[in-house]
Coordinates of C-alpha atoms in Angstrom, one line a residue:
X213 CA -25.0 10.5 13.8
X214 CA -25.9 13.4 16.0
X215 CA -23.5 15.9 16.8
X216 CA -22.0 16.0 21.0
X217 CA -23.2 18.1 23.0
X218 CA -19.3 18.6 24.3
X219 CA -18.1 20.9 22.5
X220 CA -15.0 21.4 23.5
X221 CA -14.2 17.7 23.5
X222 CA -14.0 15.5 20.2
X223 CA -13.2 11.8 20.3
X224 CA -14.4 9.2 18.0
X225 CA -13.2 5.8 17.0
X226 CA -13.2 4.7 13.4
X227 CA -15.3 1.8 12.5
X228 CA -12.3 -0.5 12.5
X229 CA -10.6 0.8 15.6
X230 CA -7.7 1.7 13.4
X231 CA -7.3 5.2 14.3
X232 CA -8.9 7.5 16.9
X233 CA -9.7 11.4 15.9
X234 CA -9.3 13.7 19.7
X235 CA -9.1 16.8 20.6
X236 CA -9.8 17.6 23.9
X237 CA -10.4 21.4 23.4
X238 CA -12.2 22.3 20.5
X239 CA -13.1 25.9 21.9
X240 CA -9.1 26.6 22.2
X241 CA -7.4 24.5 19.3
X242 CA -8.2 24.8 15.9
X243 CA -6.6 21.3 14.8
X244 CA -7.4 17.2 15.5
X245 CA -5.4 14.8 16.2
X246 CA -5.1 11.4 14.6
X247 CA -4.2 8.5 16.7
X248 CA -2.8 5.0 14.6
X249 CA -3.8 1.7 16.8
X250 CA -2.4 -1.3 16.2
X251 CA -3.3 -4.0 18.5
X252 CA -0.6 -6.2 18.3
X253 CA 1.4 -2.9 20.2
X254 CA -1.5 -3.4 22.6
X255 CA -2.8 -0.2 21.5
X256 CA 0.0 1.6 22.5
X257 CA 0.9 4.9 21.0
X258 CA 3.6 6.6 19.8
X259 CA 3.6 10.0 19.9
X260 CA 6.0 10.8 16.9
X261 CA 3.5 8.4 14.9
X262 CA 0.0 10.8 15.4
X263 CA -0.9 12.6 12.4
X264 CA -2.2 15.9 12.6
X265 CA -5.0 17.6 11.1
X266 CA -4.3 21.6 11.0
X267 CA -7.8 23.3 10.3
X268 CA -6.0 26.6 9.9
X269 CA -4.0 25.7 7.4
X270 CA -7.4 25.3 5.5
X271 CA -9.3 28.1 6.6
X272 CA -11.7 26.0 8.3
X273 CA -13.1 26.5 12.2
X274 CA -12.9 23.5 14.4
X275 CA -15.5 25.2 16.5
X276 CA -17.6 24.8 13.4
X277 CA -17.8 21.5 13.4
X278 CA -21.6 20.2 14.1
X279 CA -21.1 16.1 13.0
X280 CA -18.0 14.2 12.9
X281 CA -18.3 10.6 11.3
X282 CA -15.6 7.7 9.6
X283 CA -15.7 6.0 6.2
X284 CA -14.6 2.7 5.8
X285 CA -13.6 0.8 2.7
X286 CA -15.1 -2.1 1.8
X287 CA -13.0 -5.4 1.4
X288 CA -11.9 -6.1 -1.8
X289 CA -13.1 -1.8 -3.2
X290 CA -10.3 0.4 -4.3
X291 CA -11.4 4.0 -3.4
X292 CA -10.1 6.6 -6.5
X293 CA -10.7 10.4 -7.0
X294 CA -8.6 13.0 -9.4
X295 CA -9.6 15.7 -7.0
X296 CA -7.0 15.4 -4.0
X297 CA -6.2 18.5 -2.7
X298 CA -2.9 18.9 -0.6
X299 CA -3.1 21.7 2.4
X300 CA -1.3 24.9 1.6
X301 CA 0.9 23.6 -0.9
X302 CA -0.5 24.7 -4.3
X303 CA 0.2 21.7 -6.2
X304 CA -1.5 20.5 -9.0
X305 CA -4.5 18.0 -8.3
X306 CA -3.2 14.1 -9.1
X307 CA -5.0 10.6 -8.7
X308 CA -5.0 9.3 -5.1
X309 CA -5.7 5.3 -4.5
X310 CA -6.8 4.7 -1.2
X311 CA -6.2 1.2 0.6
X312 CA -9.6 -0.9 0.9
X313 CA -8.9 -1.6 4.7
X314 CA -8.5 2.3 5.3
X315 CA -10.6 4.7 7.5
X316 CA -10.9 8.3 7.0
X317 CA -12.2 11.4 8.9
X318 CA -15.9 13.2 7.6
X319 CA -15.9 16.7 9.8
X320 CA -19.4 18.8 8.8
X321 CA -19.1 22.0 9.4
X322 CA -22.2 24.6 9.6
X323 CA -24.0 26.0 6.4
X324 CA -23.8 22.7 5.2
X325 CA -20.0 22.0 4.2
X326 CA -18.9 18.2 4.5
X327 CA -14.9 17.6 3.9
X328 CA -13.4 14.1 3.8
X329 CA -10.3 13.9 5.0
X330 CA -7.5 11.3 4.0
X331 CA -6.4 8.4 6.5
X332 CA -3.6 10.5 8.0
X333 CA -5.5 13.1 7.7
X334 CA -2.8 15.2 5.5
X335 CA -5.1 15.8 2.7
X336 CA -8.8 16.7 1.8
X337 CA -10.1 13.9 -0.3
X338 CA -13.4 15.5 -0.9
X339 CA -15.7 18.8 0.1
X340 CA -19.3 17.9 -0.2
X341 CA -21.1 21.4 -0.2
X342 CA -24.7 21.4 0.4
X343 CA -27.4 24.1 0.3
X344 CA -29.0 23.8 3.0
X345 CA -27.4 23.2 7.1
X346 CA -27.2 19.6 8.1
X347 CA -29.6 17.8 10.6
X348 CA -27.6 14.8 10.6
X349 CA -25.2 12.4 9.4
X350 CA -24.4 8.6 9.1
X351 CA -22.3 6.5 7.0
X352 CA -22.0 2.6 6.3
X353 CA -18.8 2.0 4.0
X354 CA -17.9 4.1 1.3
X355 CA -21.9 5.8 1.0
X356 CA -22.6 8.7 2.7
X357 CA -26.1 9.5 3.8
X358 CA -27.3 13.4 5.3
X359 CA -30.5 14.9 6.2
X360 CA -30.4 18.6 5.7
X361 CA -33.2 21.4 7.6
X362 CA -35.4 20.9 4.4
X363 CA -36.2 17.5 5.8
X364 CA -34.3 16.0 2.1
X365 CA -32.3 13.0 2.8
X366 CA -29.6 12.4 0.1
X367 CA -27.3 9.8 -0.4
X368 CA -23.2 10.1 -1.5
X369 CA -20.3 8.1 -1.6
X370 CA -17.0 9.4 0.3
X371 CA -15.8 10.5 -3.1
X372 CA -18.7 11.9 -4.9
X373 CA -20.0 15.9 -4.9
X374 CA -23.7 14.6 -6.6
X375 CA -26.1 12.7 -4.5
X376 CA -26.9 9.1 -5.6
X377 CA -30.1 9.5 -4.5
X378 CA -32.5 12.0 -3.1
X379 CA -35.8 11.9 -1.4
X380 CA -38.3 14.7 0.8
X381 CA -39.2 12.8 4.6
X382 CA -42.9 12.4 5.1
X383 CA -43.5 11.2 8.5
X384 CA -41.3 14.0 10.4
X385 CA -41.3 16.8 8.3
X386 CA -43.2 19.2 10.2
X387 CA -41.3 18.2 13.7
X388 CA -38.0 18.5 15.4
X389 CA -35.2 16.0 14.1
X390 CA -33.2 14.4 17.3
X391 CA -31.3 11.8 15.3
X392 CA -30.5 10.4 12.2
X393 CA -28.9 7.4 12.0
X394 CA -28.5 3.7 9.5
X395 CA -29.7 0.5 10.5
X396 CA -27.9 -1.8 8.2
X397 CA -29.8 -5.2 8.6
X398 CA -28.8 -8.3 7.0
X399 CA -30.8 -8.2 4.1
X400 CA -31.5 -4.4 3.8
X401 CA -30.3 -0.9 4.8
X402 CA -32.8 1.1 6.8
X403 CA -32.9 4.9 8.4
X404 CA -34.4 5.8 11.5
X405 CA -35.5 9.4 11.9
X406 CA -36.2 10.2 15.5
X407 CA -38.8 12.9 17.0
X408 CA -39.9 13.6 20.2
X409 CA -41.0 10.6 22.0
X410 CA -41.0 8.8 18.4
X411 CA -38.9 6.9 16.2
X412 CA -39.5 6.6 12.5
X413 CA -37.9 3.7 10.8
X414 CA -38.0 4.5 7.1
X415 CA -36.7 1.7 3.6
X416 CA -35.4 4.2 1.2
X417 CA -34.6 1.1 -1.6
X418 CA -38.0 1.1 -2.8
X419 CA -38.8 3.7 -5.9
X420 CA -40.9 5.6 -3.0
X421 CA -39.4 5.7 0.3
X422 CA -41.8 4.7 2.8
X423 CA -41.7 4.6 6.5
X424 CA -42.1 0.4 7.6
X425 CA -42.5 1.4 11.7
X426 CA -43.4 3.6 14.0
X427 CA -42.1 3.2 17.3
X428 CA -42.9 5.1 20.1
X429 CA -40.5 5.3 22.7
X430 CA -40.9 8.3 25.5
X431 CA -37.0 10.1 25.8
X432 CA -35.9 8.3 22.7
X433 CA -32.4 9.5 21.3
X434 CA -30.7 6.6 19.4
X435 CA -31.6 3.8 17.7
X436 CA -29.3 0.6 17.1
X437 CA -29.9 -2.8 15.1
X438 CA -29.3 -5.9 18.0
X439 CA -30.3 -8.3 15.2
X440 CA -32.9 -9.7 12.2
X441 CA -36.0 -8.7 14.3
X442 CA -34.9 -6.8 17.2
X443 CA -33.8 -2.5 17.5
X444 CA -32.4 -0.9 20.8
X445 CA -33.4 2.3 21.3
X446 CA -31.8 4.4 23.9
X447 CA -32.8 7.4 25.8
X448 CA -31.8 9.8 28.6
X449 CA -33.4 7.4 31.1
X450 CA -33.8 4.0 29.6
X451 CA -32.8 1.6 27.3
X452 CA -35.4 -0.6 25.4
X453 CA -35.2 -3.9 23.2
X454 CA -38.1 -3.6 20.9
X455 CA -39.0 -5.9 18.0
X456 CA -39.6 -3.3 15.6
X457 CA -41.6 -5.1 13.0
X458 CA -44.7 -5.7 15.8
X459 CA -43.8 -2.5 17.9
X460 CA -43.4 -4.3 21.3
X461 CA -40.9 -3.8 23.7
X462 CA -39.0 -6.8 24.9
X463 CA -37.5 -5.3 27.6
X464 CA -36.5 -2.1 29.3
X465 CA -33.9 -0.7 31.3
X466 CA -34.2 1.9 33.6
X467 CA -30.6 3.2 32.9
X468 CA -29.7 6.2 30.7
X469 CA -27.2 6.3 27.9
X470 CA -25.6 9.0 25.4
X471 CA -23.9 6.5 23.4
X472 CA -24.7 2.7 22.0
X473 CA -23.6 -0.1 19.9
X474 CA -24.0 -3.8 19.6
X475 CA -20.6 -5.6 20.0
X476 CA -20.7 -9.6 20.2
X477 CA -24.3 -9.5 20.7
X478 CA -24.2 -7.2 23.7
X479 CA -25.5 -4.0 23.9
X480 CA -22.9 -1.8 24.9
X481 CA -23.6 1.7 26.9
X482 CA -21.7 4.8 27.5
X483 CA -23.7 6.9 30.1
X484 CA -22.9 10.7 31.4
X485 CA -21.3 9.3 34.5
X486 CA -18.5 8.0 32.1
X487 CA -18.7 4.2 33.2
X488 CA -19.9 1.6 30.6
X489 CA -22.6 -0.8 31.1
X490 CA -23.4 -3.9 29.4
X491 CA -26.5 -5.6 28.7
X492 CA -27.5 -8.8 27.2
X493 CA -31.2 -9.4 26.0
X494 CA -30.9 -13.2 26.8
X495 CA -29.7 -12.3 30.0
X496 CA -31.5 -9.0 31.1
X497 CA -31.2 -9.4 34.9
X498 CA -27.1 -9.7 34.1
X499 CA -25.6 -6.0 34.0
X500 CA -21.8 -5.8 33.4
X501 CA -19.9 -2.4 34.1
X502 CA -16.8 -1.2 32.6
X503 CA -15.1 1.9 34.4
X504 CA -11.6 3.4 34.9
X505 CA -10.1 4.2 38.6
X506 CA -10.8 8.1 39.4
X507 CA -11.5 8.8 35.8
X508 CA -14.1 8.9 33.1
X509 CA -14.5 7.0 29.9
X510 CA -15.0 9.2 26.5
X511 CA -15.3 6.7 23.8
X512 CA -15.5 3.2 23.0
X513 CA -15.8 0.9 20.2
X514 CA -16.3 -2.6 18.6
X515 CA -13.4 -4.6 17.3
X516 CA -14.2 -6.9 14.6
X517 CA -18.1 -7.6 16.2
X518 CA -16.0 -9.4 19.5
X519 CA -14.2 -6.8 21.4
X520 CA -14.4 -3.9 22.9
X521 CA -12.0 -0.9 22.7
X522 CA -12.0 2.2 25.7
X523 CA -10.6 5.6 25.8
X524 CA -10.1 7.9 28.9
X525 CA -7.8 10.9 29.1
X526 CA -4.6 11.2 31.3
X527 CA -3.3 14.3 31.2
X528 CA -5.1 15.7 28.2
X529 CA -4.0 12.5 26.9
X530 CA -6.2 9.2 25.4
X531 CA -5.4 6.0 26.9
X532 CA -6.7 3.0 25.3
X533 CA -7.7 -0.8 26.5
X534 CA -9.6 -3.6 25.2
X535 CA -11.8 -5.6 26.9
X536 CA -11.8 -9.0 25.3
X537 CA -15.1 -11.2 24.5
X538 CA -14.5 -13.9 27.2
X539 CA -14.3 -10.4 29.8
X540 CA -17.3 -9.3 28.7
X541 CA -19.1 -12.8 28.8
X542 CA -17.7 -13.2 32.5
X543 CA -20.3 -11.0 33.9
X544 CA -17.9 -9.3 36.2
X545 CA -17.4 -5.4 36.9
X546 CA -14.1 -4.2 35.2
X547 CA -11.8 -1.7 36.9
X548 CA -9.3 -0.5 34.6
X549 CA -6.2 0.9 36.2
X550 CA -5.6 4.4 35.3
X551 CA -1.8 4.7 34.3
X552 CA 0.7 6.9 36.0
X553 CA 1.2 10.3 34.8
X554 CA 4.2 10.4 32.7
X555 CA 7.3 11.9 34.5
X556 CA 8.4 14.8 31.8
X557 CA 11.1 17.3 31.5
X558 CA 12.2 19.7 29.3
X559 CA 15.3 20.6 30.9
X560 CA 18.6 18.7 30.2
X561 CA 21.0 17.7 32.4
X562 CA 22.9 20.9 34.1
X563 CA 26.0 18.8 32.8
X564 CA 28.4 19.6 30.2
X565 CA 30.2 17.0 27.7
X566 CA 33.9 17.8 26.0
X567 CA 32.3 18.9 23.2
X568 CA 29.8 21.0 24.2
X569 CA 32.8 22.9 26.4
X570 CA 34.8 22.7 22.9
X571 CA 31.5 24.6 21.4
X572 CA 31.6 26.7 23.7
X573 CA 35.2 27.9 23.7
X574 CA 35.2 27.9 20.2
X575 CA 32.3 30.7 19.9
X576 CA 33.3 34.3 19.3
X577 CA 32.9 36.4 22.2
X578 CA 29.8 38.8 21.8
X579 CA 30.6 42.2 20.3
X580 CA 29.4 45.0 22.7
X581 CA 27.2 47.7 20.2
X582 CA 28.1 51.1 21.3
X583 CA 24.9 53.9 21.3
X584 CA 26.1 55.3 17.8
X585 CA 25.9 52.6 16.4
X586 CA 22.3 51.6 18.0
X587 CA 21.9 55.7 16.9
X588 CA 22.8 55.2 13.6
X589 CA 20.6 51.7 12.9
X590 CA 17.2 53.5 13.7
X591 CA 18.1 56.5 11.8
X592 CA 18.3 54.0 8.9
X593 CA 15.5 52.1 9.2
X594 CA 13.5 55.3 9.9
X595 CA 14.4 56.8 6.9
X596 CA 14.1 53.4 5.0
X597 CA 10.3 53.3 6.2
X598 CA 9.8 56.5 5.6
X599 CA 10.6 56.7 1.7
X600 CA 11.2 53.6 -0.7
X601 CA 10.1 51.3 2.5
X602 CA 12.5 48.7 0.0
X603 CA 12.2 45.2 1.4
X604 CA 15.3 43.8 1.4
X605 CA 17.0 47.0 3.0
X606 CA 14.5 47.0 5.7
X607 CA 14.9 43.2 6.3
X608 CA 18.7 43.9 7.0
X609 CA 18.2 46.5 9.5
X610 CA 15.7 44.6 11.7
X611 CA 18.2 41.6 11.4
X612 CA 21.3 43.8 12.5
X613 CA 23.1 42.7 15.8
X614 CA 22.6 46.3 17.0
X615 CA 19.5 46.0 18.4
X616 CA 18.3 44.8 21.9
X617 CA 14.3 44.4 23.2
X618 CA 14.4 47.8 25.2
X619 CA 15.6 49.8 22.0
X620 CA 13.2 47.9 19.4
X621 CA 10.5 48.0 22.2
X622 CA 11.3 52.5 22.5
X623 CA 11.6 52.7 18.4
X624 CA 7.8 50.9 18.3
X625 CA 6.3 52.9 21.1
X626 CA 8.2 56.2 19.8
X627 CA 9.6 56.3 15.7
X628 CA 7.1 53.9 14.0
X629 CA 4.3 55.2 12.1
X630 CA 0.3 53.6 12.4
X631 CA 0.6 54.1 8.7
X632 CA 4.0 52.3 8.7
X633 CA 2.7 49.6 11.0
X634 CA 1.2 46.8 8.8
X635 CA 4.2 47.4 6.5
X636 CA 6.4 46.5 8.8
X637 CA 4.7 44.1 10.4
X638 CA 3.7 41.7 7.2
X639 CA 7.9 41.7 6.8
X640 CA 8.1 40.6 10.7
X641 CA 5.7 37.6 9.8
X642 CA 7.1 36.8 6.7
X643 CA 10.6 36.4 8.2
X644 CA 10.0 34.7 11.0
X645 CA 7.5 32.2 9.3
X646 CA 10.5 31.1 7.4
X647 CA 12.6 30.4 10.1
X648 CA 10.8 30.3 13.2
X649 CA 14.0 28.6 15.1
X650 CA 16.4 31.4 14.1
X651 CA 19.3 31.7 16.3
X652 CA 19.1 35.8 16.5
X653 CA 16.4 37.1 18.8
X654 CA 15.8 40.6 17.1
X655 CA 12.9 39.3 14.7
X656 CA 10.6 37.9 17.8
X657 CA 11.2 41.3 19.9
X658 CA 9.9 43.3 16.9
X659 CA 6.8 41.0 16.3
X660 CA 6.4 40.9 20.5
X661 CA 6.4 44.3 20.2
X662 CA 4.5 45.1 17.0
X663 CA 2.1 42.6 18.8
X664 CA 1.6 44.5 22.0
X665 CA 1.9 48.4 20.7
X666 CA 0.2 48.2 16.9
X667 CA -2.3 45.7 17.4
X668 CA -5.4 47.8 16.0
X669 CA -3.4 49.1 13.2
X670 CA -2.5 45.1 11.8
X671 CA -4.5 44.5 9.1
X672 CA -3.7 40.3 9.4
X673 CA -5.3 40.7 13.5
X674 CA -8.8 41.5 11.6
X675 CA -11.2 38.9 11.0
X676 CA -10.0 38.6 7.3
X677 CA -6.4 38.5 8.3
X678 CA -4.2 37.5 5.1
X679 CA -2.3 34.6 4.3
X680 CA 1.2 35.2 5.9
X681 CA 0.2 35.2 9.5
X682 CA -2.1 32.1 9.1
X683 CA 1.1 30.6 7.5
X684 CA 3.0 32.2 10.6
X685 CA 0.7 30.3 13.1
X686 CA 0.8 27.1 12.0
X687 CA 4.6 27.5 11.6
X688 CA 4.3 28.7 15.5
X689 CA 2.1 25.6 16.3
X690 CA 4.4 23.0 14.8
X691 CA 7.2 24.4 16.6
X692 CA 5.6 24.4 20.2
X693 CA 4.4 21.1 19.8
X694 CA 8.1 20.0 18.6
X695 CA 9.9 22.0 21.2
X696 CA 9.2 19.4 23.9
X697 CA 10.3 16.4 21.8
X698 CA 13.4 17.9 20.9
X699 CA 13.9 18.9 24.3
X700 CA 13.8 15.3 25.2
X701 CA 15.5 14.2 22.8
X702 CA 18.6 16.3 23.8
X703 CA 18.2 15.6 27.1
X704 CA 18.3 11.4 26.4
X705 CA 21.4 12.3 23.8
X706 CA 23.4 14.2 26.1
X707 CA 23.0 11.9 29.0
X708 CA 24.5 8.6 26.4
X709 CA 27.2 11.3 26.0
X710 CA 27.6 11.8 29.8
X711 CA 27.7 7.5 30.3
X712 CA 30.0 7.4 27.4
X713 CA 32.4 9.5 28.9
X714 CA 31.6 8.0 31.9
X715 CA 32.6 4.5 30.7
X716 CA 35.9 5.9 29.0
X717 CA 37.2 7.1 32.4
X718 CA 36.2 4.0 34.2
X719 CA 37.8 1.9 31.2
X720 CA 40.9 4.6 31.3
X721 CA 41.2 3.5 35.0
X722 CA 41.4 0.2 34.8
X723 CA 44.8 0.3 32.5
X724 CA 46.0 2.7 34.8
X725 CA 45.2 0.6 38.0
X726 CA 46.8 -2.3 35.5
X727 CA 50.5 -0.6 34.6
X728 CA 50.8 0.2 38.5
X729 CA 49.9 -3.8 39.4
X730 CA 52.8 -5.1 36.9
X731 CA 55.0 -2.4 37.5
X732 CA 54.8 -3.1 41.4
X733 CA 55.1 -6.7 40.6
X734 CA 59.2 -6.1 39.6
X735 CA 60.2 -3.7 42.5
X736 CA 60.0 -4.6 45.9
X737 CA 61.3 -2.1 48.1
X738 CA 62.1 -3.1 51.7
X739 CA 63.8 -1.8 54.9
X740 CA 62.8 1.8 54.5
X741 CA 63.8 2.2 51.0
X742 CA 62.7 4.9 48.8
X743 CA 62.2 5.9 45.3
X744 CA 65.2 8.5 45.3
X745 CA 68.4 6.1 43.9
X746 CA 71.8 8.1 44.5
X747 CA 75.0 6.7 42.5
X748 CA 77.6 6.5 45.2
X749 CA 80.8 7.4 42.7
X750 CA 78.6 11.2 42.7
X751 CA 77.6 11.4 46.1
X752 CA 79.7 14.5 47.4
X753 CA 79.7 15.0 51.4

């Protein structure tokens, strides 16, 4: 598997369309999302059910990343390892048991560093460090198989640190690899190794690895099995059916691709224009294509060796659809229907329930802070920085009530000491890592200001930054991607409350409209007469 030449866009299916790995900018965003399928939801996805994979929690680079691939358990194989590591916890390592129908993420990094992740992506299940940087990657399975710069192919499983096997290439070894891929026929597992203009299909069962074909295809980049006899290789400008074992093409066609695969017995074609084209050898005059209204497809894959699965982005978003096997045997064009962009807000209602006015009576009315007292606070806290700088002492001040953003803003530019700085500013981070949603607003003004004043004197800003503002970040990531959820959320809550109190008055007046039916239903008044009833033995002229 060959690494994209996008890369600020990652998006890859796992081999049994379980789960989808995005991001959809790697340049900016240093973390992966995992997307659960399930087709009998049609595919449709939560967003409270994606699972998140946090590369900064692991000091890993997501620009770093050169391959990404899957691993798939084989029916019936449990998948064990003593060496699970959580992310950022500490714990101790403990035995992990991994479903036989589960898929999990393989990222490689440069300099050679392979880590498996764990189906939800919560856990490293294994780091695979090699010496050497990484031409390519493919898996089949559980087992694992890389080609490194040396031109050394080796051979893991998804759990293991050791190669299996290792051998050097011969044919290749002095030229430029483009690709590296499996072709797992039905009675044996081959690689192809492709070069400039040539592809190299290599059996590396035997005691001696040797190379069974040479193909030689001008532009080739990929190289698929189609079935016993027959490889589709695919270039920038065509894609060619070749029976590999004679080295003759079949057929050609004079389409470009940057992505294959054989699904039902089609071949299956992702090209740079973002449309999908299918082909058919027994029917090579047929051409089906697949695209989406005003948008581009970025993935696809095969479901069960029958149907089809597509992704395209709306609104930074992936949508998926299938196309079934009887829509892809129709030979007509599909046009899938982009969806509407989702209507969000983060604003609740401007409306006001009992008891949020109760709340709202019931808190204490702001105490004004007179300029002693403001006075008084940064005498403290400069004298508390200046000599025992003790923790908890300093942690008070910066907490008190006294303090507004203009006066911390003057007392950074003015009172604090470069020497002072990193001090103060590893306390900052360490209290508002802790509790990022804190009602008071005094922590976030100092690390604004801290931020924007003392920058080149913040030791965690260098390259080697330390621990607490990595933990500080992907505190401050977690929260901005659960701010608009909540938001929602409140906004969905408070408008039940609003029909709730709605219904009570409309059921309140209905009695009402009741008493004044049964009660008119006793008294009739007539000729003029009123409500006022005067007793005649009182009435005085």
């Amino acid at each position: 598997m060959t690494a994209s030449e996008d890369t600020k866009l990652l998006a890859s299916f796992s081999p049994d369309a379980t789960r989808f790995a995005f991001q959809a900018n790697a340049s900016q965003k240093n973390f992966i999302d995992i997307y659960p399928l399930d087709p009998e939801r049609n595919y449709t996805v939560n967003s409270s059910s994606v699972n998140r994979i946090d590369f900064e929690a692991t000091d890993l680079n997501l620009t770093d990343v050169v391959f990404q691939s899957w691993c798939l358990a084989n029916s019936g194989q449990d998948i064990s390892t003593k060496t699970k590591r959580r992310r950022g916890t500490g714990e101790d390592d403990e035995e992990q048991e991994l479903s036989s129908t589960e898929s999990f993420l393989i990222n490689v990094f440069q300099q050679g560093k392979i880590v498996v992740f764990s189906p939800n992506g919560q856990d490293i299940l294994n780091i695979i460090q090699n010496k050497r940087e990484l031409l390519g990657i493919d898996t089949i399975g559980t087992s694992l198989w890389i080609l490194d710069d040396d031109k050394t192919v080796k051979h893991f499983t998804c759990t293991s640190t050791k190669p299996i096997k290792t051998f050097h290439l011969v044919d290749g070894k002095d030229e430029d690899i483009l690709d590296f891929g499996l072709l797992n026929f039905p009675d044996v597992l081959l690689i192809s190794v492709i070069v400039e203009d040539i592809v190299y299909i290599i059996d590396p069962t035997k005691r001696r690895p040797s190379t069974v074909a040479k193909l030689e295809v001008p532009g080739c980049r990929t190289c698929k099995v189609l079935d016993d006899e027959h490889v589709v290789v695919a270039g920038a400008n065509s894609i060619s059916v070749i029976k590999f074992k004679e080295q003759s093409i079949i057929h050609t066609w004079e389409l470009g691709a940057k992505k294959i695969d054989i699904v039902d017995g089609n071949i299956v074609a992702l090209g740079e224009d973002g449309n999908i084209s299918v082909f058919n050898a027994q029917n090579p005059n047929d051409v089906l294509t697949v695209r989406v209204e005003n948008n581009s497809i970025i993935e696809f894959g095969g479901i069960g060796d029958r149907n089809l699965v597509v992704a395209w982005l709306n609104v930074n978003e992936p949508n998926f659809e299938i196309i079934t096997s009887a829509q892809l045997a129709s030979g007509q064009n599909i046009v899938l229907q982009q969806a509407p962009q989702p209507l969000l807000t983060n604003h609740a209602p401007d409306t006001q329930v009992p008891e949020q006015e109760a709340a709202e009576r019931e808190k204490p009315p702001s105490k004004k802070t007179s300029k002693t007292e403001q006075d008084d606070t940064s005498q403290a806290l400069i004298h508390a920085l200046a000599t025992t700088l003790d923790e908890k002492v300093v942690t008070e001040l910066l907490i008190s009530n006294t303090w507004s953003e203009d006066r911390i803003k003057e007392f950074v530019h003015m009172h604090l000491l470069p020497s002072r700085s990193n001090e103060l500013f590893v306390i900052v981070s360490q209290l508002l890592a802790s509790d990022v949603w804190a009602e008071s607003s005094a922590i976030r003004w100092w690390f604004k200001w801290l931020l924007r004043l003392r920058a080149p004197h913040l030791d965690a800003l260098q390259p080697r930054g330390n621990k607490e503002i990595k933990a500080l970040r992907a505190n401050l990531k977690a929260s901005s991607d659960s701010l608009p959820i909540l938001l929602s959320m409140q906004g969905a809550l408070e408008m039940l409350r609003a029909q709730a109190k709605l219904r009570q008055e409309l059921s309140q007046v209905a009695l009402e409209d009741a008493d004044d039916a049964e009660y008119g239903s006793e008294i009739t008044y007539a000729n003029g007469e009123a409500d006022d009833f005067v007793d005649a033995l009182d009435y005085k002229k």
